[in-house]
PDB file of C-alpha atoms in Angstrom:
ATOM      1  CA  UNK A   1     374.565  83.014 195.776  1.00 58.00           C
ATOM      2  CA  UNK A   2     372.246  84.279 193.002  1.00 68.00           C
ATOM      3  CA  UNK A   3     370.134  87.301 193.899  1.00 85.00           C
ATOM      4  CA  UNK A   4     367.624  86.697 191.103  1.00 94.00           C
ATOM      5  CA  UNK A   5     366.711  83.945 188.619  1.00 95.00           C
ATOM      6  CA  UNK A   6     368.306  84.144 185.183  1.00 96.00           C
ATOM      7  CA  UNK A   7     365.552  85.008 182.665  1.00 97.00           C
ATOM      8  CA  UNK A   8     364.452  82.205 180.358  1.00 97.00           C
ATOM      9  CA  UNK A   9     365.590  84.048 177.241  1.00 98.00           C
ATOM     10  CA  UNK A  10     369.198  83.774 178.483  1.00 98.00           C
ATOM     11  CA  UNK A  11     369.090  80.017 179.050  1.00 97.00           C
ATOM     12  CA  UNK A  12     371.360  77.714 177.074  1.00 96.00           C
ATOM     13  CA  UNK A  13     368.578  76.532 174.761  1.00 96.00           C
ATOM     14  CA  UNK A  14     367.490  80.083 173.844  1.00 97.00           C
ATOM     15  CA  UNK A  15     370.821  81.446 172.573  1.00 98.00           C
ATOM     16  CA  UNK A  16     369.725  81.622 168.930  1.00 97.00           C
ATOM     17  CA  UNK A  17     366.416  83.267 169.816  1.00 97.00           C
ATOM     18  CA  UNK A  18     368.110  85.838 172.051  1.00 98.00           C
ATOM     19  CA  UNK A  19     370.545  86.688 169.263  1.00 98.00           C
ATOM     20  CA  UNK A  20     367.714  87.032 166.738  1.00 97.00           C
ATOM     21  CA  UNK A  21     365.739  89.291 169.062  1.00 97.00           C
ATOM     22  CA  UNK A  22     368.783  91.536 169.573  1.00 97.00           C
ATOM     23  CA  UNK A  23     369.497  91.685 165.849  1.00 97.00           C
ATOM     24  CA  UNK A  24     365.844  92.591 165.222  1.00 96.00           C
ATOM     25  CA  UNK A  25     366.026  95.331 167.859  1.00 96.00           C
ATOM     26  CA  UNK A  26     369.079  96.908 166.232  1.00 97.00           C
ATOM     27  CA  UNK A  27     368.245  96.516 162.563  1.00 95.00           C
ATOM     28  CA  UNK A  28     364.474  96.638 162.038  1.00 93.00           C
ATOM     29  CA  UNK A  29     363.084  99.746 160.332  1.00 92.00           C
ATOM     30  CA  UNK A  30     359.608 101.211 160.229  1.00 89.00           C
ATOM     31  CA  UNK A  31     357.788 101.569 156.931  1.00 87.00           C
ATOM     32  CA  UNK A  32     358.989 105.178 156.972  1.00 87.00           C
ATOM     33  CA  UNK A  33     362.599 104.003 157.074  1.00 89.00           C
ATOM     34  CA  UNK A  34     363.326 105.001 160.650  1.00 91.00           C
ATOM     35  CA  UNK A  35     364.631 102.724 163.364  1.00 92.00           C
ATOM     36  CA  UNK A  36     361.776 100.725 164.847  1.00 93.00           C
ATOM     37  CA  UNK A  37     363.406 100.932 168.272  1.00 94.00           C
ATOM     38  CA  UNK A  38     364.917 104.308 169.094  1.00 94.00           C
ATOM     39  CA  UNK A  39     367.003 102.572 171.774  1.00 95.00           C
ATOM     40  CA  UNK A  40     369.041 100.948 169.033  1.00 96.00           C
ATOM     41  CA  UNK A  41     370.720 104.345 168.577  1.00 96.00           C
ATOM     42  CA  UNK A  42     371.637 104.725 172.249  1.00 97.00           C
ATOM     43  CA  UNK A  43     374.899 102.770 172.272  1.00 96.00           C
ATOM     44  CA  UNK A  44     376.665 104.817 169.621  1.00 96.00           C
ATOM     45  CA  UNK A  45     374.917 108.168 170.029  1.00 97.00           C
ATOM     46  CA  UNK A  46     377.216 111.210 169.673  1.00 98.00           C
ATOM     47  CA  UNK A  47     380.429 109.438 170.750  1.00 97.00           C
ATOM     48  CA  UNK A  48     382.473 112.622 170.344  1.00 97.00           C
ATOM     49  CA  UNK A  49     380.285 114.189 173.047  1.00 97.00           C
ATOM     50  CA  UNK A  50     380.724 111.349 175.534  1.00 98.00           C
ATOM     51  CA  UNK A  51     383.991 112.037 177.380  1.00 97.00           C
ATOM     52  CA  UNK A  52     384.780 109.465 180.061  1.00 97.00           C
ATOM     53  CA  UNK A  53     385.011 111.850 182.990  1.00 97.00           C
ATOM     54  CA  UNK A  54     382.498 114.596 182.224  1.00 96.00           C
ATOM     55  CA  UNK A  55     378.720 114.834 181.862  1.00 96.00           C
ATOM     56  CA  UNK A  56     377.540 116.593 178.699  1.00 96.00           C
ATOM     57  CA  UNK A  57     374.244 117.699 177.216  1.00 95.00           C
ATOM     58  CA  UNK A  58     374.459 114.763 174.800  1.00 97.00           C
ATOM     59  CA  UNK A  59     374.421 112.365 177.757  1.00 96.00           C
ATOM     60  CA  UNK A  60     371.012 113.679 178.762  1.00 94.00           C
ATOM     61  CA  UNK A  61     369.737 113.646 175.180  1.00 95.00           C
ATOM     62  CA  UNK A  62     370.795 109.998 174.880  1.00 96.00           C
ATOM     63  CA  UNK A  63     368.397 108.899 177.625  1.00 95.00           C
ATOM     64  CA  UNK A  64     365.518 110.089 175.465  1.00 94.00           C
ATOM     65  CA  UNK A  65     366.391 107.331 173.005  1.00 95.00           C
ATOM     66  CA  UNK A  66     365.449 104.931 175.809  1.00 94.00           C
ATOM     67  CA  UNK A  67     362.202 106.804 176.421  1.00 90.00           C
ATOM     68  CA  UNK A  68     363.169 108.505 179.661  1.00 90.00           C
ATOM     69  CA  UNK A  69     363.649 112.246 179.782  1.00 88.00           C
ATOM     70  CA  UNK A  70     365.599 114.315 182.265  1.00 89.00           C
ATOM     71  CA  UNK A  71     363.371 116.681 184.262  1.00 89.00           C
ATOM     72  CA  UNK A  72     364.166 120.375 184.051  1.00 89.00           C
ATOM     73  CA  UNK A  73     365.170 120.643 187.723  1.00 87.00           C
ATOM     74  CA  UNK A  74     367.783 117.923 187.274  1.00 89.00           C
ATOM     75  CA  UNK A  75     369.146 119.599 184.153  1.00 90.00           C
ATOM     76  CA  UNK A  76     369.391 122.853 186.057  1.00 89.00           C
ATOM     77  CA  UNK A  77     371.375 121.222 188.858  1.00 87.00           C
ATOM     78  CA  UNK A  78     373.748 119.488 186.462  1.00 88.00           C
ATOM     79  CA  UNK A  79     374.557 122.682 184.620  1.00 88.00           C
ATOM     80  CA  UNK A  80     374.431 125.322 187.363  1.00 90.00           C
ATOM     81  CA  UNK A  81     375.538 123.640 190.613  1.00 89.00           C
ATOM     82  CA  UNK A  82     379.273 123.588 189.998  1.00 90.00           C
ATOM     83  CA  UNK A  83     380.168 122.060 193.364  1.00 89.00           C
ATOM     84  CA  UNK A  84     377.707 119.196 192.911  1.00 88.00           C
ATOM     85  CA  UNK A  85     378.927 118.509 189.381  1.00 91.00           C
ATOM     86  CA  UNK A  86     382.529 118.621 190.555  1.00 93.00           C
ATOM     87  CA  UNK A  87     381.786 115.899 193.102  1.00 92.00           C
ATOM     88  CA  UNK A  88     379.776 113.828 190.616  1.00 94.00           C
ATOM     89  CA  UNK A  89     382.575 113.896 188.076  1.00 96.00           C
ATOM     90  CA  UNK A  90     385.146 113.103 190.770  1.00 96.00           C
ATOM     91  CA  UNK A  91     383.316 109.845 191.485  1.00 97.00           C
ATOM     92  CA  UNK A  92     382.733 109.162 187.785  1.00 98.00           C
ATOM     93  CA  UNK A  93     386.462 109.384 187.037  1.00 98.00           C
ATOM     94  CA  UNK A  94     387.172 106.722 189.632  1.00 98.00           C
ATOM     95  CA  UNK A  95     385.098 104.192 187.695  1.00 98.00           C
ATOM     96  CA  UNK A  96     387.141 102.519 184.930  1.00 98.00           C
ATOM     97  CA  UNK A  97     385.651 102.669 181.442  1.00 97.00           C
ATOM     98  CA  UNK A  98     387.629  99.733 180.038  1.00 96.00           C
ATOM     99  CA  UNK A  99     386.543  96.868 182.284  1.00 97.00           C
ATOM    100  CA  UNK A 100     383.449  94.662 182.361  1.00 98.00           C
ATOM    101  CA  UNK A 101     381.347  94.124 185.463  1.00 98.00           C
ATOM    102  CA  UNK A 102     381.855  90.378 185.133  1.00 97.00           C
ATOM    103  CA  UNK A 103     385.648  90.761 185.201  1.00 97.00           C
ATOM    104  CA  UNK A 104     385.653  92.222 188.712  1.00 98.00           C
ATOM    105  CA  UNK A 105     386.571  90.019 191.643  1.00 97.00           C
ATOM    106  CA  UNK A 106     384.719  90.479 194.924  1.00 97.00           C
ATOM    107  CA  UNK A 107     387.251  92.966 196.262  1.00 98.00           C
ATOM    108  CA  UNK A 108     387.138  95.097 193.108  1.00 98.00           C
ATOM    109  CA  UNK A 109     383.338  94.996 192.996  1.00 98.00           C
ATOM    110  CA  UNK A 110     383.081  96.218 196.578  1.00 98.00           C
ATOM    111  CA  UNK A 111     385.714  98.898 196.004  1.00 98.00           C
ATOM    112  CA  UNK A 112     384.108 100.278 192.846  1.00 98.00           C
ATOM    113  CA  UNK A 113     380.377  99.664 193.260  1.00 98.00           C
ATOM    114  CA  UNK A 114     379.389  97.647 196.293  1.00 96.00           C
ATOM    115  CA  UNK A 115     380.408  99.470 199.448  1.00 95.00           C
ATOM    116  CA  UNK A 116     378.695 102.636 200.613  1.00 91.00           C
ATOM    117  CA  UNK A 117     381.864 104.675 200.160  1.00 92.00           C
ATOM    118  CA  UNK A 118     382.586 103.312 196.672  1.00 96.00           C
ATOM    119  CA  UNK A 119     382.550 105.788 193.765  1.00 97.00           C
ATOM    120  CA  UNK A 120     379.670 103.959 192.094  1.00 97.00           C
ATOM    121  CA  UNK A 121     377.503 104.029 195.194  1.00 94.00           C
ATOM    122  CA  UNK A 122     378.314 107.681 195.871  1.00 92.00           C
ATOM    123  CA  UNK A 123     377.578 108.635 192.268  1.00 94.00           C
ATOM    124  CA  UNK A 124     374.263 106.776 192.281  1.00 94.00           C
ATOM    125  CA  UNK A 125     373.334 108.234 195.651  1.00 89.00           C
ATOM    126  CA  UNK A 126     374.033 111.831 194.649  1.00 89.00           C
ATOM    127  CA  UNK A 127     372.100 111.526 191.392  1.00 91.00           C
ATOM    128  CA  UNK A 128     369.235 109.519 192.859  1.00 88.00           C
ATOM    129  CA  UNK A 129     368.819 111.781 195.848  1.00 76.00           C
ATOM    130  CA  UNK A 130     368.474 109.137 198.530  1.00 63.00           C
ATOM    131  CA  UNK A 131     369.967 111.532 201.032  1.00 56.00           C
ATOM    132  CA  UNK A 132     371.989 114.723 201.256  1.00 51.00           C
ATOM    133  CA  UNK A 133     375.649 113.890 201.747  1.00 52.00           C
ATOM    134  CA  UNK A 134     376.569 114.913 205.256  1.00 48.00           C
ATOM    135  CA  UNK A 135     380.301 115.005 204.554  1.00 55.00           C
ATOM    136  CA  UNK A 136     380.054 117.688 201.912  1.00 55.00           C
ATOM    137  CA  UNK A 137     376.641 119.187 202.541  1.00 57.00           C
ATOM    138  CA  UNK A 138     375.983 119.035 198.811  1.00 58.00           C
ATOM    139  CA  UNK A 139     372.499 118.799 197.442  1.00 64.00           C
ATOM    140  CA  UNK A 140     371.497 115.920 195.171  1.00 75.00           C
ATOM    141  CA  UNK A 141     370.095 115.789 191.636  1.00 80.00           C
ATOM    142  CA  UNK A 142     366.882 113.877 192.357  1.00 80.00           C
ATOM    143  CA  UNK A 143     366.364 111.559 189.378  1.00 89.00           C
ATOM    144  CA  UNK A 144     364.564 108.203 189.394  1.00 90.00           C
ATOM    145  CA  UNK A 145     366.258 104.820 189.358  1.00 93.00           C
ATOM    146  CA  UNK A 146     365.462 104.108 185.702  1.00 94.00           C
ATOM    147  CA  UNK A 147     366.779 107.438 184.474  1.00 94.00           C
ATOM    148  CA  UNK A 148     369.829 107.318 186.752  1.00 94.00           C
ATOM    149  CA  UNK A 149     370.768 103.851 185.518  1.00 96.00           C
ATOM    150  CA  UNK A 150     370.453 104.853 181.868  1.00 96.00           C
ATOM    151  CA  UNK A 151     372.539 107.986 182.348  1.00 96.00           C
ATOM    152  CA  UNK A 152     375.280 106.001 184.096  1.00 97.00           C
ATOM    153  CA  UNK A 153     375.065 103.207 181.511  1.00 98.00           C
ATOM    154  CA  UNK A 154     375.792 105.851 178.878  1.00 98.00           C
ATOM    155  CA  UNK A 155     378.987 106.771 180.740  1.00 98.00           C
ATOM    156  CA  UNK A 156     380.024 103.242 181.778  1.00 98.00           C
ATOM    157  CA  UNK A 157     378.242 100.752 179.473  1.00 98.00           C
ATOM    158  CA  UNK A 158     380.502  97.865 180.450  1.00 98.00           C
ATOM    159  CA  UNK A 159     380.224  98.416 184.175  1.00 98.00           C
ATOM    160  CA  UNK A 160     376.742  99.697 185.074  1.00 98.00           C
ATOM    161  CA  UNK A 161     373.574  97.837 184.016  1.00 98.00           C
ATOM    162  CA  UNK A 162     370.295  99.418 182.967  1.00 97.00           C
ATOM    163  CA  UNK A 163     367.318  99.221 185.312  1.00 96.00           C
ATOM    164  CA  UNK A 164     363.736  99.589 184.093  1.00 94.00           C
ATOM    165  CA  UNK A 165     360.274  98.143 184.574  1.00 93.00           C
ATOM    166  CA  UNK A 166     360.895  95.191 182.249  1.00 94.00           C
ATOM    167  CA  UNK A 167     364.181  94.283 183.947  1.00 95.00           C
ATOM    168  CA  UNK A 168     362.496  94.571 187.330  1.00 95.00           C
ATOM    169  CA  UNK A 169     359.737  92.215 186.174  1.00 95.00           C
ATOM    170  CA  UNK A 170     362.057  89.609 184.667  1.00 96.00           C
ATOM    171  CA  UNK A 171     364.544  89.612 187.548  1.00 96.00           C
ATOM    172  CA  UNK A 172     361.758  89.507 190.124  1.00 96.00           C
ATOM    173  CA  UNK A 173     363.357  92.284 192.177  1.00 95.00           C
ATOM    174  CA  UNK A 174     361.185  94.642 194.245  1.00 93.00           C
ATOM    175  CA  UNK A 175     363.443  97.640 193.648  1.00 91.00           C
ATOM    176  CA  UNK A 176     366.861  98.550 192.298  1.00 93.00           C
ATOM    177  CA  UNK A 177     368.610  98.138 195.652  1.00 92.00           C
ATOM    178  CA  UNK A 178     370.336  94.838 194.836  1.00 93.00           C
ATOM    179  CA  UNK A 179     370.506  95.147 191.060  1.00 97.00           C
ATOM    180  CA  UNK A 180     374.253  95.753 190.760  1.00 97.00           C
ATOM    181  CA  UNK A 181     375.068  93.025 193.251  1.00 97.00           C
ATOM    182  CA  UNK A 182     372.726  90.605 191.484  1.00 97.00           C
ATOM    183  CA  UNK A 183     374.178  91.352 188.078  1.00 98.00           C
ATOM    184  CA  UNK A 184     377.715  90.864 189.358  1.00 98.00           C
ATOM    185  CA  UNK A 185     376.795  87.504 190.867  1.00 97.00           C
ATOM    186  CA  UNK A 186     374.961  86.445 187.698  1.00 97.00           C
ATOM    187  CA  UNK A 187     378.014  87.224 185.566  1.00 98.00           C
ATOM    188  CA  UNK A 188     380.617  85.666 187.856  1.00 97.00           C
ATOM    189  CA  UNK A 189     378.896  82.659 189.464  1.00 96.00           C
ATOM    190  CA  UNK A 190     379.314  79.192 187.960  1.00 95.00           C
ATOM    191  CA  UNK A 191     382.730  80.138 186.572  1.00 95.00           C
ATOM    192  CA  UNK A 192     381.250  82.920 184.442  1.00 96.00           C
ATOM    193  CA  UNK A 193     378.794  80.709 182.563  1.00 97.00           C
ATOM    194  CA  UNK A 194     376.373  83.565 181.884  1.00 98.00           C
ATOM    195  CA  UNK A 195     379.205  85.834 180.725  1.00 98.00           C
ATOM    196  CA  UNK A 196     380.229  83.184 178.194  1.00 98.00           C
ATOM    197  CA  UNK A 197     376.620  82.809 177.032  1.00 98.00           C
ATOM    198  CA  UNK A 198     376.163  86.559 176.607  1.00 98.00           C
ATOM    199  CA  UNK A 199     379.378  86.662 174.602  1.00 98.00           C
ATOM    200  CA  UNK A 200     377.996  83.923 172.344  1.00 98.00           C
ATOM    201  CA  UNK A 201     374.659  85.728 171.989  1.00 98.00           C
ATOM    202  CA  UNK A 202     376.369  88.995 171.082  1.00 98.00           C
ATOM    203  CA  UNK A 203     378.546  87.259 168.495  1.00 98.00           C
ATOM    204  CA  UNK A 204     375.550  85.523 166.901  1.00 98.00           C
ATOM    205  CA  UNK A 205     373.508  88.738 166.885  1.00 97.00           C
ATOM    206  CA  UNK A 206     376.264  90.461 164.893  1.00 95.00           C
ATOM    207  CA  UNK A 207     376.160  93.525 167.131  1.00 97.00           C
ATOM    208  CA  UNK A 208     379.798  93.800 168.306  1.00 95.00           C
ATOM    209  CA  UNK A 209     379.386  97.442 169.328  1.00 95.00           C
ATOM    210  CA  UNK A 210     377.252  96.650 172.378  1.00 98.00           C
ATOM    211  CA  UNK A 211     378.502  95.672 175.819  1.00 98.00           C
ATOM    212  CA  UNK A 212     377.642  92.378 177.504  1.00 98.00           C
ATOM    213  CA  UNK A 213     375.419  94.314 179.910  1.00 98.00           C
ATOM    214  CA  UNK A 214     373.549  95.820 176.989  1.00 98.00           C
ATOM    215  CA  UNK A 215     373.278  92.361 175.418  1.00 98.00           C
ATOM    216  CA  UNK A 216     371.628  91.216 178.642  1.00 98.00           C
ATOM    217  CA  UNK A 217     369.386  94.274 178.785  1.00 97.00           C
ATOM    218  CA  UNK A 218     368.096  94.158 175.201  1.00 97.00           C
ATOM    219  CA  UNK A 219     367.446  90.413 175.211  1.00 98.00           C
ATOM    220  CA  UNK A 220     365.612  90.545 178.536  1.00 97.00           C
ATOM    221  CA  UNK A 221     363.680  93.718 177.660  1.00 96.00           C
ATOM    222  CA  UNK A 222     362.558  92.423 174.274  1.00 96.00           C
ATOM    223  CA  UNK A 223     361.523  89.068 175.715  1.00 97.00           C
ATOM    224  CA  UNK A 224     359.526  90.791 178.481  1.00 95.00           C
ATOM    225  CA  UNK A 225     357.788  92.946 175.882  1.00 94.00           C
ATOM    226  CA  UNK A 226     357.001  89.989 173.595  1.00 94.00           C
ATOM    227  CA  UNK A 227     357.339  86.610 175.362  1.00 95.00           C
ATOM    228  CA  UNK A 228     355.949  84.626 172.402  1.00 93.00           C
ATOM    229  CA  UNK A 229     357.316  81.096 172.409  1.00 86.00           C
ATOM    230  CA  UNK A 230     358.473  80.312 169.840  1.00 88.00           C
ATOM    231  CA  UNK A 231     359.221  83.870 168.749  1.00 93.00           C
ATOM    232  CA  UNK A 232     359.496  84.645 165.061  1.00 90.00           C
ATOM    233  CA  UNK A 233     360.802  87.849 163.535  1.00 88.00           C
ATOM    234  CA  UNK A 234     357.915  89.919 162.087  1.00 83.00           C
ATOM    235  CA  UNK A 235     358.129  90.508 158.368  1.00 72.00           C
ATOM    236  CA  UNK A 236     357.514  94.261 158.433  1.00 63.00           C
ATOM    237  CA  UNK A 237     358.057  97.030 160.947  1.00 58.00           C
ATOM    238  CA  UNK A 238     355.287  99.041 162.531  1.00 58.00           C
ATOM    239  CA  UNK A 239     354.512 102.507 161.251  1.00 50.00           C
ATOM    240  CA  UNK A 240     355.668 104.249 164.387  1.00 51.00           C
ATOM    241  CA  UNK A 241     358.318 103.549 166.973  1.00 49.00           C
ATOM    242  CA  UNK A 242     357.185 101.922 170.231  1.00 50.00           C
ATOM    243  CA  UNK A 243     358.198 103.468 173.543  1.00 46.00           C
ATOM    244  CA  UNK A 244     361.197 101.551 174.827  1.00 51.00           C
ATOM    245  CA  UNK A 245     360.105 101.706 178.439  1.00 47.00           C
ATOM    246  CA  UNK A 246     356.379 102.372 178.716  1.00 42.00           C
ATOM    247  CA  UNK A 247     355.384 104.339 181.770  1.00 35.00           C
ATOM    248  CA  UNK A 248     358.871 105.556 182.630  1.00 39.00           C
ATOM    249  CA  UNK A 249     358.881 108.849 180.735  1.00 33.00           C
ATOM    250  CA  UNK A 250     359.674 111.730 183.047  1.00 35.00           C
ATOM    251  CA  UNK A 251     361.096 109.358 185.630  1.00 39.00           C
ATOM    252  CA  UNK A 252     361.952 112.054 188.148  1.00 36.00           C
ATOM    253  CA  UNK A 253     361.232 109.995 191.245  1.00 37.00           C
ATOM    254  CA  UNK A 254     360.153 106.436 191.971  1.00 42.00           C
ATOM    255  CA  UNK A 255     357.222 105.287 194.068  1.00 37.00           C
ATOM    256  CA  UNK A 256     359.465 102.631 195.614  1.00 39.00           C
ATOM    257  CA  UNK A 257     362.652 104.129 197.055  1.00 45.00           C
ATOM    258  CA  UNK A 258     365.995 102.381 196.918  1.00 53.00           C
ATOM    259  CA  UNK A 259     366.580 100.162 199.902  1.00 44.00           C
ATOM    260  CA  UNK A 260     369.580 100.481 202.167  1.00 43.00           C
ATOM    261  CA  UNK A 261     371.476  97.253 201.525  1.00 38.00           C
ATOM    262  CA  UNK A 262     375.209  97.214 200.791  1.00 39.00           C
ATOM    263  CA  UNK A 263     374.623  97.761 197.121  1.00 43.00           C
ATOM    264  CA  UNK A 264     373.090 100.788 195.507  1.00 43.00           C
TER     265      UNK A 264
END
């Protein structure tokens, strides 16, 4: 059963528009010749410094391209608390890097992301700081939901979706607590209809380097930022880059905490 409504921009009759918006996001330049959207650099930023099982300084720099910045306390914990990092990377290595969220069956989703003892849930929980883990006694990092999702999306772009204020608005979710579950349902319900549509949108946008989750994210984010209907590609870029996620800079903690459902 769907957890949220599918945004209008991802409907069958908006495929061409969604593809055009994504292509605009990734290719438009400012009058100074820089990328109009800094987030367009996120997907392929410093690939040689993005090992599958380890967090690096480049991972934290990459979140700045999406206009969220890691607070100093979190950076300190990631690079000085060896026991915490060891546990974080243990959970990270249990999440496959070569599989899409929409390819998981219910059992695999629960095992990897859905249950409270899954590596995805444990990883999110330790970074978010919902509670100190009683089993290990380890501290947590203490980052907000938006920042946590973008850091994990850097490490597992095919498996973990991005959460931000625009996604929250479009999906009509009160908090990130059911985001992963909702995205899994959206991609697998109706015999994977949305997965097929996202594949078509990505192909038409000519951006093969991005994951289906990122295709979803960029189309929904751009539509939320500019819901003009019909939308037409502007002829020239703005002089300066817009913030990709207004109001989320320094997202160290959220006003609305994660809930305690099965997922995240």
